[in-house]
mmCIF file of C-alpha atoms and ligand atoms in Angstrom:
data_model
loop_
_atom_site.group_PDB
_atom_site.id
_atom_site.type_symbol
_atom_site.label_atom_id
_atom_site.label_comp_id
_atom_site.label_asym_id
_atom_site.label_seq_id
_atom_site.Cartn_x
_atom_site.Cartn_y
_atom_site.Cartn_z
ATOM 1 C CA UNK A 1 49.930 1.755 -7.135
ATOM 2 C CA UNK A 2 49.031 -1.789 -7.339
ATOM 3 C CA UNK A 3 45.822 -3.028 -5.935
ATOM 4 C CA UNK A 4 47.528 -5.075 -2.970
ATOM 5 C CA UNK A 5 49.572 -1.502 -2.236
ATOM 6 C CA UNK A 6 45.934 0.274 -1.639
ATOM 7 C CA UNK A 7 44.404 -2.809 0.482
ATOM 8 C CA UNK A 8 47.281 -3.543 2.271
ATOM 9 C CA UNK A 9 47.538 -0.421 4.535
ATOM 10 C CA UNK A 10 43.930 -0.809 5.262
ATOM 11 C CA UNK A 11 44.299 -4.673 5.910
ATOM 12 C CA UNK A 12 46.920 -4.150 7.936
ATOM 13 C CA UNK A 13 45.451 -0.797 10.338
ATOM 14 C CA UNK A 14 42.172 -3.243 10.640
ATOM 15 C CA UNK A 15 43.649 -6.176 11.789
ATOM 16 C CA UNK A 16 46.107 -4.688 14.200
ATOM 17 C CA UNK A 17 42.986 -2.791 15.776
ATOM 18 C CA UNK A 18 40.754 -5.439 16.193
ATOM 19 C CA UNK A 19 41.249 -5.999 20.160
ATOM 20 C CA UNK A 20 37.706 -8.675 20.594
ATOM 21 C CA UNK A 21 36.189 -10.911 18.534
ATOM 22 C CA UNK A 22 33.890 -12.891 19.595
ATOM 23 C CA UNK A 23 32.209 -16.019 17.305
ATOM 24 C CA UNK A 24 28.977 -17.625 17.653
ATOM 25 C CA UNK A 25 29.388 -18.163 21.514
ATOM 26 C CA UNK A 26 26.455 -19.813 23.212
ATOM 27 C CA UNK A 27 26.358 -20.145 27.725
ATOM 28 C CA UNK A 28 23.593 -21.749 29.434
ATOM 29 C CA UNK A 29 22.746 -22.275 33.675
ATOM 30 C CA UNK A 30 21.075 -25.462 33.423
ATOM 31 C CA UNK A 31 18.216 -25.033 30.797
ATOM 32 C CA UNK A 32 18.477 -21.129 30.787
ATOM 33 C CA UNK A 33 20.217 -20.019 27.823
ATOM 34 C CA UNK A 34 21.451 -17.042 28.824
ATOM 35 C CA UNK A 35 23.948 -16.272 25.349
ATOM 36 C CA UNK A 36 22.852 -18.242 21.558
ATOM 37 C CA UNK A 37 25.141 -17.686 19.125
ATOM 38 C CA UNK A 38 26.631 -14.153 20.102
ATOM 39 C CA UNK A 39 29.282 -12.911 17.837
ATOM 40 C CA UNK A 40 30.318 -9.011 18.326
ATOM 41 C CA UNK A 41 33.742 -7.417 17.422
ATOM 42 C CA UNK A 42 35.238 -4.265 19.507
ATOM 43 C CA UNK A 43 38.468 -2.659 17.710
ATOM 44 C CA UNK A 44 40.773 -0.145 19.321
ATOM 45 C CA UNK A 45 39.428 3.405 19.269
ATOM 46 C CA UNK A 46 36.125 2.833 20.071
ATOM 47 C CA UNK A 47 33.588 2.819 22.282
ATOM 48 C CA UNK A 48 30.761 -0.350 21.694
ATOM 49 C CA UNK A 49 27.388 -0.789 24.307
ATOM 50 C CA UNK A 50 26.131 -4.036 25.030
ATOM 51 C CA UNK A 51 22.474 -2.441 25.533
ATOM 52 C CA UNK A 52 19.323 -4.727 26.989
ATOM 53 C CA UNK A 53 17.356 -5.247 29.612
ATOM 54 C CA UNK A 54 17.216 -6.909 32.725
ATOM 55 C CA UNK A 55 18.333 -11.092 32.084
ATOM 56 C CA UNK A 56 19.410 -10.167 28.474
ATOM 57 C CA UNK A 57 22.755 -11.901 28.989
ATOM 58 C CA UNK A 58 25.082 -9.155 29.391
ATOM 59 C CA UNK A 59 26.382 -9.880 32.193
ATOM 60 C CA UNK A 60 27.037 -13.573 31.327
ATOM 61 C CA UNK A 61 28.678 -12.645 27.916
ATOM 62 C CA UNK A 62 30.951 -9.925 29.906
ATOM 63 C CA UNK A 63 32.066 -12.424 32.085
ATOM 64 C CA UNK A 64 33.100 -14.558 29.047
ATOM 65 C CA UNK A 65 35.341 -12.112 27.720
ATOM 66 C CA UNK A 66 37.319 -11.130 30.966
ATOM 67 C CA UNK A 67 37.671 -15.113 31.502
ATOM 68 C CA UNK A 68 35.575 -15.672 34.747
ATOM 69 C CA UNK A 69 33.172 -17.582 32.951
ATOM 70 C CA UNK A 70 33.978 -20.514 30.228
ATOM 71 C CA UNK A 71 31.449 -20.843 26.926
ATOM 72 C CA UNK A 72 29.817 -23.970 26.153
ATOM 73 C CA UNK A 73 30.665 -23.550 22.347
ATOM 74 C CA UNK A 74 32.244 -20.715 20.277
ATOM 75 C CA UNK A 75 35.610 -18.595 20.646
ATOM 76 C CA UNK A 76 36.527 -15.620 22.432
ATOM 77 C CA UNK A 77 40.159 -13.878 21.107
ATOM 78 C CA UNK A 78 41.219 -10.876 23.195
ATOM 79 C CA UNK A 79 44.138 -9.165 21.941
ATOM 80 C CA UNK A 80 45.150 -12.071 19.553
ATOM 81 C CA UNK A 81 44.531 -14.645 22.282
ATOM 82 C CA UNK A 82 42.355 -16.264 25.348
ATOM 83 C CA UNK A 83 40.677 -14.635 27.727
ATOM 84 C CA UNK A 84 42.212 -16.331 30.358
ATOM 85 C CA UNK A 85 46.043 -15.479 29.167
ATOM 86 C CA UNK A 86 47.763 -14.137 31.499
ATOM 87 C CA UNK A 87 49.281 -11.286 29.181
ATOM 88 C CA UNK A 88 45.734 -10.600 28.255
ATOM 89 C CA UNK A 89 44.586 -9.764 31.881
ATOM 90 C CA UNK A 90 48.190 -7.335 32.262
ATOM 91 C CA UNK A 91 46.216 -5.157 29.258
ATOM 92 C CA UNK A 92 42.794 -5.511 30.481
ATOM 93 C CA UNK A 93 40.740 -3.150 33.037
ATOM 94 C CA UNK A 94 37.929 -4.630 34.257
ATOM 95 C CA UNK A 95 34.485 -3.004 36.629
ATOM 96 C CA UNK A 96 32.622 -6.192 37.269
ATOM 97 C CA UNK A 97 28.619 -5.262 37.570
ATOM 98 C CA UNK A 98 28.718 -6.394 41.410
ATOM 99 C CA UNK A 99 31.650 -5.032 42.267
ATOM 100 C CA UNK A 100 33.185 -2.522 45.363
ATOM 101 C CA UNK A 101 36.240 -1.071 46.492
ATOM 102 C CA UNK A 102 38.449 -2.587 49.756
ATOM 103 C CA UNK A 103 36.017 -0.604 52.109
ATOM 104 C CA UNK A 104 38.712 -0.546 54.937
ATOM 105 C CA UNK A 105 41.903 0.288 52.545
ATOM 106 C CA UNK A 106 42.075 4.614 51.410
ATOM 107 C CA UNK A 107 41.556 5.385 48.328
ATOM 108 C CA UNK A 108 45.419 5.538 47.557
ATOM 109 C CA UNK A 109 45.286 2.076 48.731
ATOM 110 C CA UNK A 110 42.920 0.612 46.691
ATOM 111 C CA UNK A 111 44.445 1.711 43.383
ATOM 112 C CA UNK A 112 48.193 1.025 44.478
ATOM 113 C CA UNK A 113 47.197 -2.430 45.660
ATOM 114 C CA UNK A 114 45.019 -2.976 42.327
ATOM 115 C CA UNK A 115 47.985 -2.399 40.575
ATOM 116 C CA UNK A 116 50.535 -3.926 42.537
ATOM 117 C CA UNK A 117 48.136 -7.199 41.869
ATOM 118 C CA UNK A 118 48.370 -6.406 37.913
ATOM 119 C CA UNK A 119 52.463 -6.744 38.122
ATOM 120 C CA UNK A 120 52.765 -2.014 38.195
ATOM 121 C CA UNK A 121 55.477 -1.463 40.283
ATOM 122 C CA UNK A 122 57.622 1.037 41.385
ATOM 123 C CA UNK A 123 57.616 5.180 40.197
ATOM 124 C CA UNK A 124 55.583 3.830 37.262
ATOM 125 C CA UNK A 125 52.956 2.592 39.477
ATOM 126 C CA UNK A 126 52.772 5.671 42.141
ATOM 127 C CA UNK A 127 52.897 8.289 38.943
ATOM 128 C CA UNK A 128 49.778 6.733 37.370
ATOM 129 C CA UNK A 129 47.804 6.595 40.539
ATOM 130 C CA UNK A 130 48.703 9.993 41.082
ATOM 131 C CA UNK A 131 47.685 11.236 37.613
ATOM 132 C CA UNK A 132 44.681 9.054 37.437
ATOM 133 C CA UNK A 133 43.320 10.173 40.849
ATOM 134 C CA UNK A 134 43.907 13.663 39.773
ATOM 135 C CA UNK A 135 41.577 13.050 36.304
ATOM 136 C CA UNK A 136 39.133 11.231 38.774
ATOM 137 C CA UNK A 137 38.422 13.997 41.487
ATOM 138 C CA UNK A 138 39.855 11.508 44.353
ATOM 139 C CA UNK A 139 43.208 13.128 44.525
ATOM 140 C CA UNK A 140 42.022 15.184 47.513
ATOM 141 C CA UNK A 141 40.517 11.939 49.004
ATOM 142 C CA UNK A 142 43.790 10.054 48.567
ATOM 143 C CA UNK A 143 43.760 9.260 52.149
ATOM 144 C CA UNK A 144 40.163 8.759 52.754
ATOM 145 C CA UNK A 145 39.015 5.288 53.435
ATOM 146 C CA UNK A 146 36.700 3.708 50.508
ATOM 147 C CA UNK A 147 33.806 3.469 52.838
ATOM 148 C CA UNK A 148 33.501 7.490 53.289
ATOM 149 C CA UNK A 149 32.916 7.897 49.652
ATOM 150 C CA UNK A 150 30.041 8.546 47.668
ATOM 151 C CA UNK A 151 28.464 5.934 45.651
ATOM 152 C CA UNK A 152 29.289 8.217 42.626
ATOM 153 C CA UNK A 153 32.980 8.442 44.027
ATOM 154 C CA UNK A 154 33.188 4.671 44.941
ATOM 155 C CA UNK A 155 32.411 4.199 41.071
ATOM 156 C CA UNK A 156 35.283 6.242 40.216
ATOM 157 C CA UNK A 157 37.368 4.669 42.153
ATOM 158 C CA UNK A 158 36.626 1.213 40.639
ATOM 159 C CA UNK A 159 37.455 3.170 37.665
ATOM 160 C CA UNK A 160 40.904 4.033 38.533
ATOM 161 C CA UNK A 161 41.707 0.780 39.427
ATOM 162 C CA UNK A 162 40.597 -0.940 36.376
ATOM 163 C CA UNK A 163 42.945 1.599 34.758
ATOM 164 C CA UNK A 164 46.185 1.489 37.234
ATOM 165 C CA UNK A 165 47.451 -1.011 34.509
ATOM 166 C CA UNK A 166 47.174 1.536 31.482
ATOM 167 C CA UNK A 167 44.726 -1.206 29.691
ATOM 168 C CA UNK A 168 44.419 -1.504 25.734
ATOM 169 C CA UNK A 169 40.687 -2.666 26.581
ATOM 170 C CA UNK A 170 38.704 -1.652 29.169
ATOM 171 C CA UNK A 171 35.246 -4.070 29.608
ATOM 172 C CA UNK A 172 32.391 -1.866 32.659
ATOM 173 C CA UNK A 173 29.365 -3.955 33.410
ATOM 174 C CA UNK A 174 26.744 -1.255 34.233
ATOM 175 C CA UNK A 175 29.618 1.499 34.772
ATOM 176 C CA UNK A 176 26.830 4.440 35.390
ATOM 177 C CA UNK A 177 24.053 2.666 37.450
ATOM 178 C CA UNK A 178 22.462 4.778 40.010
ATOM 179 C CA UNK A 179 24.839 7.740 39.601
ATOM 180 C CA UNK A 180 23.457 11.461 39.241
ATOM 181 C CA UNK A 181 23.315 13.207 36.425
ATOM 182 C CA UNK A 182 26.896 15.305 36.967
ATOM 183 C CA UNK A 183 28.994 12.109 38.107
ATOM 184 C CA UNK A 184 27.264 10.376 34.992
ATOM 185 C CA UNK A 185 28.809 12.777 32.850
ATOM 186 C CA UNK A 186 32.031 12.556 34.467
ATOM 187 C CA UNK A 187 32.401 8.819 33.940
ATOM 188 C CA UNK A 188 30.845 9.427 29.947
ATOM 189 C CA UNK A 189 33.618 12.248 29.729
ATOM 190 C CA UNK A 190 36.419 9.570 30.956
ATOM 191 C CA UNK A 191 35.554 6.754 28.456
ATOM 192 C CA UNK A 192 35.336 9.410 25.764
ATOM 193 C CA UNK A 193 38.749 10.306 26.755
ATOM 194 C CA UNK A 194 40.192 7.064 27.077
ATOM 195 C CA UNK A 195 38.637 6.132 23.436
ATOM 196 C CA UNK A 196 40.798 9.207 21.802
ATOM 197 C CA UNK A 197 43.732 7.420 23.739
ATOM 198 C CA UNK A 198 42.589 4.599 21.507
ATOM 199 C CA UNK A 199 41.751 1.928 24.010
ATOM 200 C CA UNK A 200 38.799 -0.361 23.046
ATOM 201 C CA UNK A 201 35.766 -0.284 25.266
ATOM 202 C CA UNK A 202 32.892 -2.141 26.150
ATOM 203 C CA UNK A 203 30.045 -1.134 28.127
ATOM 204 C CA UNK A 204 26.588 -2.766 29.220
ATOM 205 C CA UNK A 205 23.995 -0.483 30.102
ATOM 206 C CA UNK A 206 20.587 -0.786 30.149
ATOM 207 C CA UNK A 207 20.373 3.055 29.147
ATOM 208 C CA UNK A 208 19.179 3.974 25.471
ATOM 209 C CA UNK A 209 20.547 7.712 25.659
ATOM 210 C CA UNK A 210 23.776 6.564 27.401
ATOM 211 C CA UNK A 211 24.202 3.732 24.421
ATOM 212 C CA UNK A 212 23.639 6.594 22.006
ATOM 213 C CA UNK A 213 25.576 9.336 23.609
ATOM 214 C CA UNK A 214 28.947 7.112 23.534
ATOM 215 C CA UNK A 215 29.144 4.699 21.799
ATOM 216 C CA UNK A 216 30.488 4.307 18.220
ATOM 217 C CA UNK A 217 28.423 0.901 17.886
ATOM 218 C CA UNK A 218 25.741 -0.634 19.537
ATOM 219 C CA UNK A 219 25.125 -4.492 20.027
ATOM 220 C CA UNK A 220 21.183 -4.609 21.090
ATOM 221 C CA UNK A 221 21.384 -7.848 23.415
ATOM 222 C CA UNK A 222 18.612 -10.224 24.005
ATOM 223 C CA UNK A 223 19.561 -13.653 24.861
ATOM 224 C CA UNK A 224 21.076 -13.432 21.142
ATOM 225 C CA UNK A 225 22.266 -9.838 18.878
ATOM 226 C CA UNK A 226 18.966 -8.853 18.000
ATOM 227 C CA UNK A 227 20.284 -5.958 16.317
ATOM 228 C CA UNK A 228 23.574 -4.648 15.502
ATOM 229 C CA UNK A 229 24.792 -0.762 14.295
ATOM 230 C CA UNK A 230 25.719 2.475 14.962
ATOM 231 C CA UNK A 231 23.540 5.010 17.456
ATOM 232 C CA UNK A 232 21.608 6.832 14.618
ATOM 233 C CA UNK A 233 20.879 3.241 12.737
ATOM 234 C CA UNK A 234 19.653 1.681 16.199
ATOM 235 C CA UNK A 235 17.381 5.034 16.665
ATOM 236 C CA UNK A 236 15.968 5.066 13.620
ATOM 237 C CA UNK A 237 15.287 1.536 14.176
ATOM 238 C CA UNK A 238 13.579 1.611 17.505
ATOM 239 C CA UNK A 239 12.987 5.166 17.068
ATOM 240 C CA UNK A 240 9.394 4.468 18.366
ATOM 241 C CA UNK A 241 10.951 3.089 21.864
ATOM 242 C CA UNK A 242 11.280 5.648 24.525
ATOM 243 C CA UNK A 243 13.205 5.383 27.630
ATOM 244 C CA UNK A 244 12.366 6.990 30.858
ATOM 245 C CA UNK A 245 15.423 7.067 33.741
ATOM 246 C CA UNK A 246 14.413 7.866 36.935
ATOM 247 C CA UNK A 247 17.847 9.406 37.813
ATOM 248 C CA UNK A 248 17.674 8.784 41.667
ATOM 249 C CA UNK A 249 17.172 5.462 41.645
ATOM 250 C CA UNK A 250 18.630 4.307 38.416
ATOM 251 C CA UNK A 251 15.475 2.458 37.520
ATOM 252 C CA UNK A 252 14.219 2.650 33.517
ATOM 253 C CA UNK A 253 11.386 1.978 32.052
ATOM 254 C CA UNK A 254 10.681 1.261 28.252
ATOM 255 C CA UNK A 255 7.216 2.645 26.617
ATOM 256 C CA UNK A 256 6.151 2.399 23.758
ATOM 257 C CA UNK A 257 5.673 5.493 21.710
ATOM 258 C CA UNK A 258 2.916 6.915 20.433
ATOM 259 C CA UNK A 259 3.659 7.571 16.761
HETATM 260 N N1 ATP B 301 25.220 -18.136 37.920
HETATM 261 C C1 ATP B 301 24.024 -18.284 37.355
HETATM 262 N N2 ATP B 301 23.267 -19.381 37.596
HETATM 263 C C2 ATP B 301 22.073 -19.553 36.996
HETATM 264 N N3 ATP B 301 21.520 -18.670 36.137
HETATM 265 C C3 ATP B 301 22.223 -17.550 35.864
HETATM 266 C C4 ATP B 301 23.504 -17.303 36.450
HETATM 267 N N4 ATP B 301 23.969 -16.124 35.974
HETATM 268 C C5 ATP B 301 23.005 -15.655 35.150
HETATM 269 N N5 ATP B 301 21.969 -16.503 35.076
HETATM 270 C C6 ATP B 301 20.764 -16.338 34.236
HETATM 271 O O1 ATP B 301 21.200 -16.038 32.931
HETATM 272 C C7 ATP B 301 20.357 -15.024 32.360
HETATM 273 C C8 ATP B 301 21.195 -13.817 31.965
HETATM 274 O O2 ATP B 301 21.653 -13.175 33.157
HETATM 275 P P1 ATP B 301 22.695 -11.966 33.108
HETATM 276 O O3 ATP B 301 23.083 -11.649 34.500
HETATM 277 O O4 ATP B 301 23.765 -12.290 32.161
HETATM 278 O O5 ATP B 301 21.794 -10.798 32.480
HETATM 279 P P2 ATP B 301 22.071 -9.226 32.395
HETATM 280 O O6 ATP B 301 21.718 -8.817 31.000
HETATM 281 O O7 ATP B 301 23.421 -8.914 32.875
HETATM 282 O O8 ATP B 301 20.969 -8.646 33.383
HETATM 283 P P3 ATP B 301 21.024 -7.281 34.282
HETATM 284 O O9 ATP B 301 20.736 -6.162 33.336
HETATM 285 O O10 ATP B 301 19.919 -7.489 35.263
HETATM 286 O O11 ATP B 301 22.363 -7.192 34.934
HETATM 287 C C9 ATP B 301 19.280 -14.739 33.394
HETATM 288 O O12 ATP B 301 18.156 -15.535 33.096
HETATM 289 C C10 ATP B 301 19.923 -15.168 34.688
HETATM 290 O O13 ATP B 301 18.946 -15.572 35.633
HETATM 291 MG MG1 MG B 302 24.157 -7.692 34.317
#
């Protein structure tokens, strides 16, 4: 086998997966740099965090990448083109950090609507609300209005109807924040789901142990990448870092450890 017949597969499997790529992209309000020179990839089958805290620039890069936002300098390609394509928003899902349901639609509403906006229609459109309200635990709240959920359920709903569209990438700003422990895991088990599906997702969080738990790579965010690797490479690396999550308010707090 030639050299170009053992590359090629490999160069060809790599390219195709590579769903973001983002180069050197700086974004300032006024004199506040929020992003310097960020460049990050996120390839199909994979889960990636955007983990840092408070002001890091998450946010702000996030918003870069699903198009609300314009950088000063640098490039953004999502699925082989701009952010703000309009193909590219069809195969993106989307949970913006300060974001809530139509409090006055159901919950059936809310994800039929969500993807009536995204151009679903039809049998296509009612079977994947059904199924995905099923995965979700809202099936028997179909007919509920958003505003008698729980916060935990609310999130879940946002989930559903970043996903009415069947998304190749799937960006949540803060998807987990203030949720208890068992509807934590339930959105973890999702995204772990959806990444054996082989969509491409990126998280922020400002949780170490969710970071490590999911993700396949980790892009430690201050202003700039500070650091960039898998879970056991950013532990071992910050390994003397401990995070303590008060689960019933959400809050963290970073010490430093003692060895
Ligand atoms: N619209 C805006 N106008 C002015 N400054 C902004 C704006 N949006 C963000 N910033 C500033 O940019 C910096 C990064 O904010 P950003 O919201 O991206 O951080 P973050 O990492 O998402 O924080 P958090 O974890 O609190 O959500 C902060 O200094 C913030 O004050
Ligand atoms: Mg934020």
């Amino acid at each position: 086998m030639t050299l170009r017949g053992i590359f090629y597969p490999y160069f060809v499997s790599s390219v195709m997966g590579l769903l973001l790529k983002i180069s050197d992209v700086w974004k300032s309000f006024g004199n506040v740099v929020a992003n310097e020179g960020v460049s990050m990839e996120v390839r199909s089958g994979e889960i990636v965090s955007l983990l840092g805290p408070n002001g890091a620039g998450k946010t702000t890069l996030v918003m870069q990448i699903y198009g609300e936002l314009k950088p000063d300098k640098g490039k953004i390609s999502l699925l082989g083109k701009s952010p703000t394509d309009s193909l590219v928003k069809r195969r993106m899902g989307v949970i913006p950090q300060e974001c809530s349901p139509y409090s006055d639609l159901s919950v059936w509403d809310n994800v039929y609507y969500a993807g009536r906006l995204k151009g679903v229609k039809g049998h296509v459109l009612r079977t994947t609300a059904e199924t995905l309200l099923q995965r979700l635990g809202l099936w028997e709240k179909r007919n509920s209005l958003a505003d008698e959920l729980s916060g935990g359920m609310r999130r879940k709903l946002l989930i559903g109807m970043a996903l009415i569209n069947q998304p190749d990438f799937v960006v949540l700003d803060e998807p987990t924040v203030g949720l208890d422990p068992s509807s934590r895991r339930e959105v973890w088990d999702l995204l772990q789901e959806l990444r054996k599906e082989g969509k491409g997702i990126l998280l922020t969080t400002h949780y170490l142990d969710e970071a490590e738990k999911l993700s396949d790579r980790i892009y430690f965010l201050n202003r700039k990448v500070i650091y960039a690797g898998t879970p056991a490479e950013i532990k071992e690396k910050f390994s003397d870092w401990y995070e303590v999550v008060d689960y019933s308010t959400g809050k963290s707090i970073r010490v430093r450890g003692t060895r």
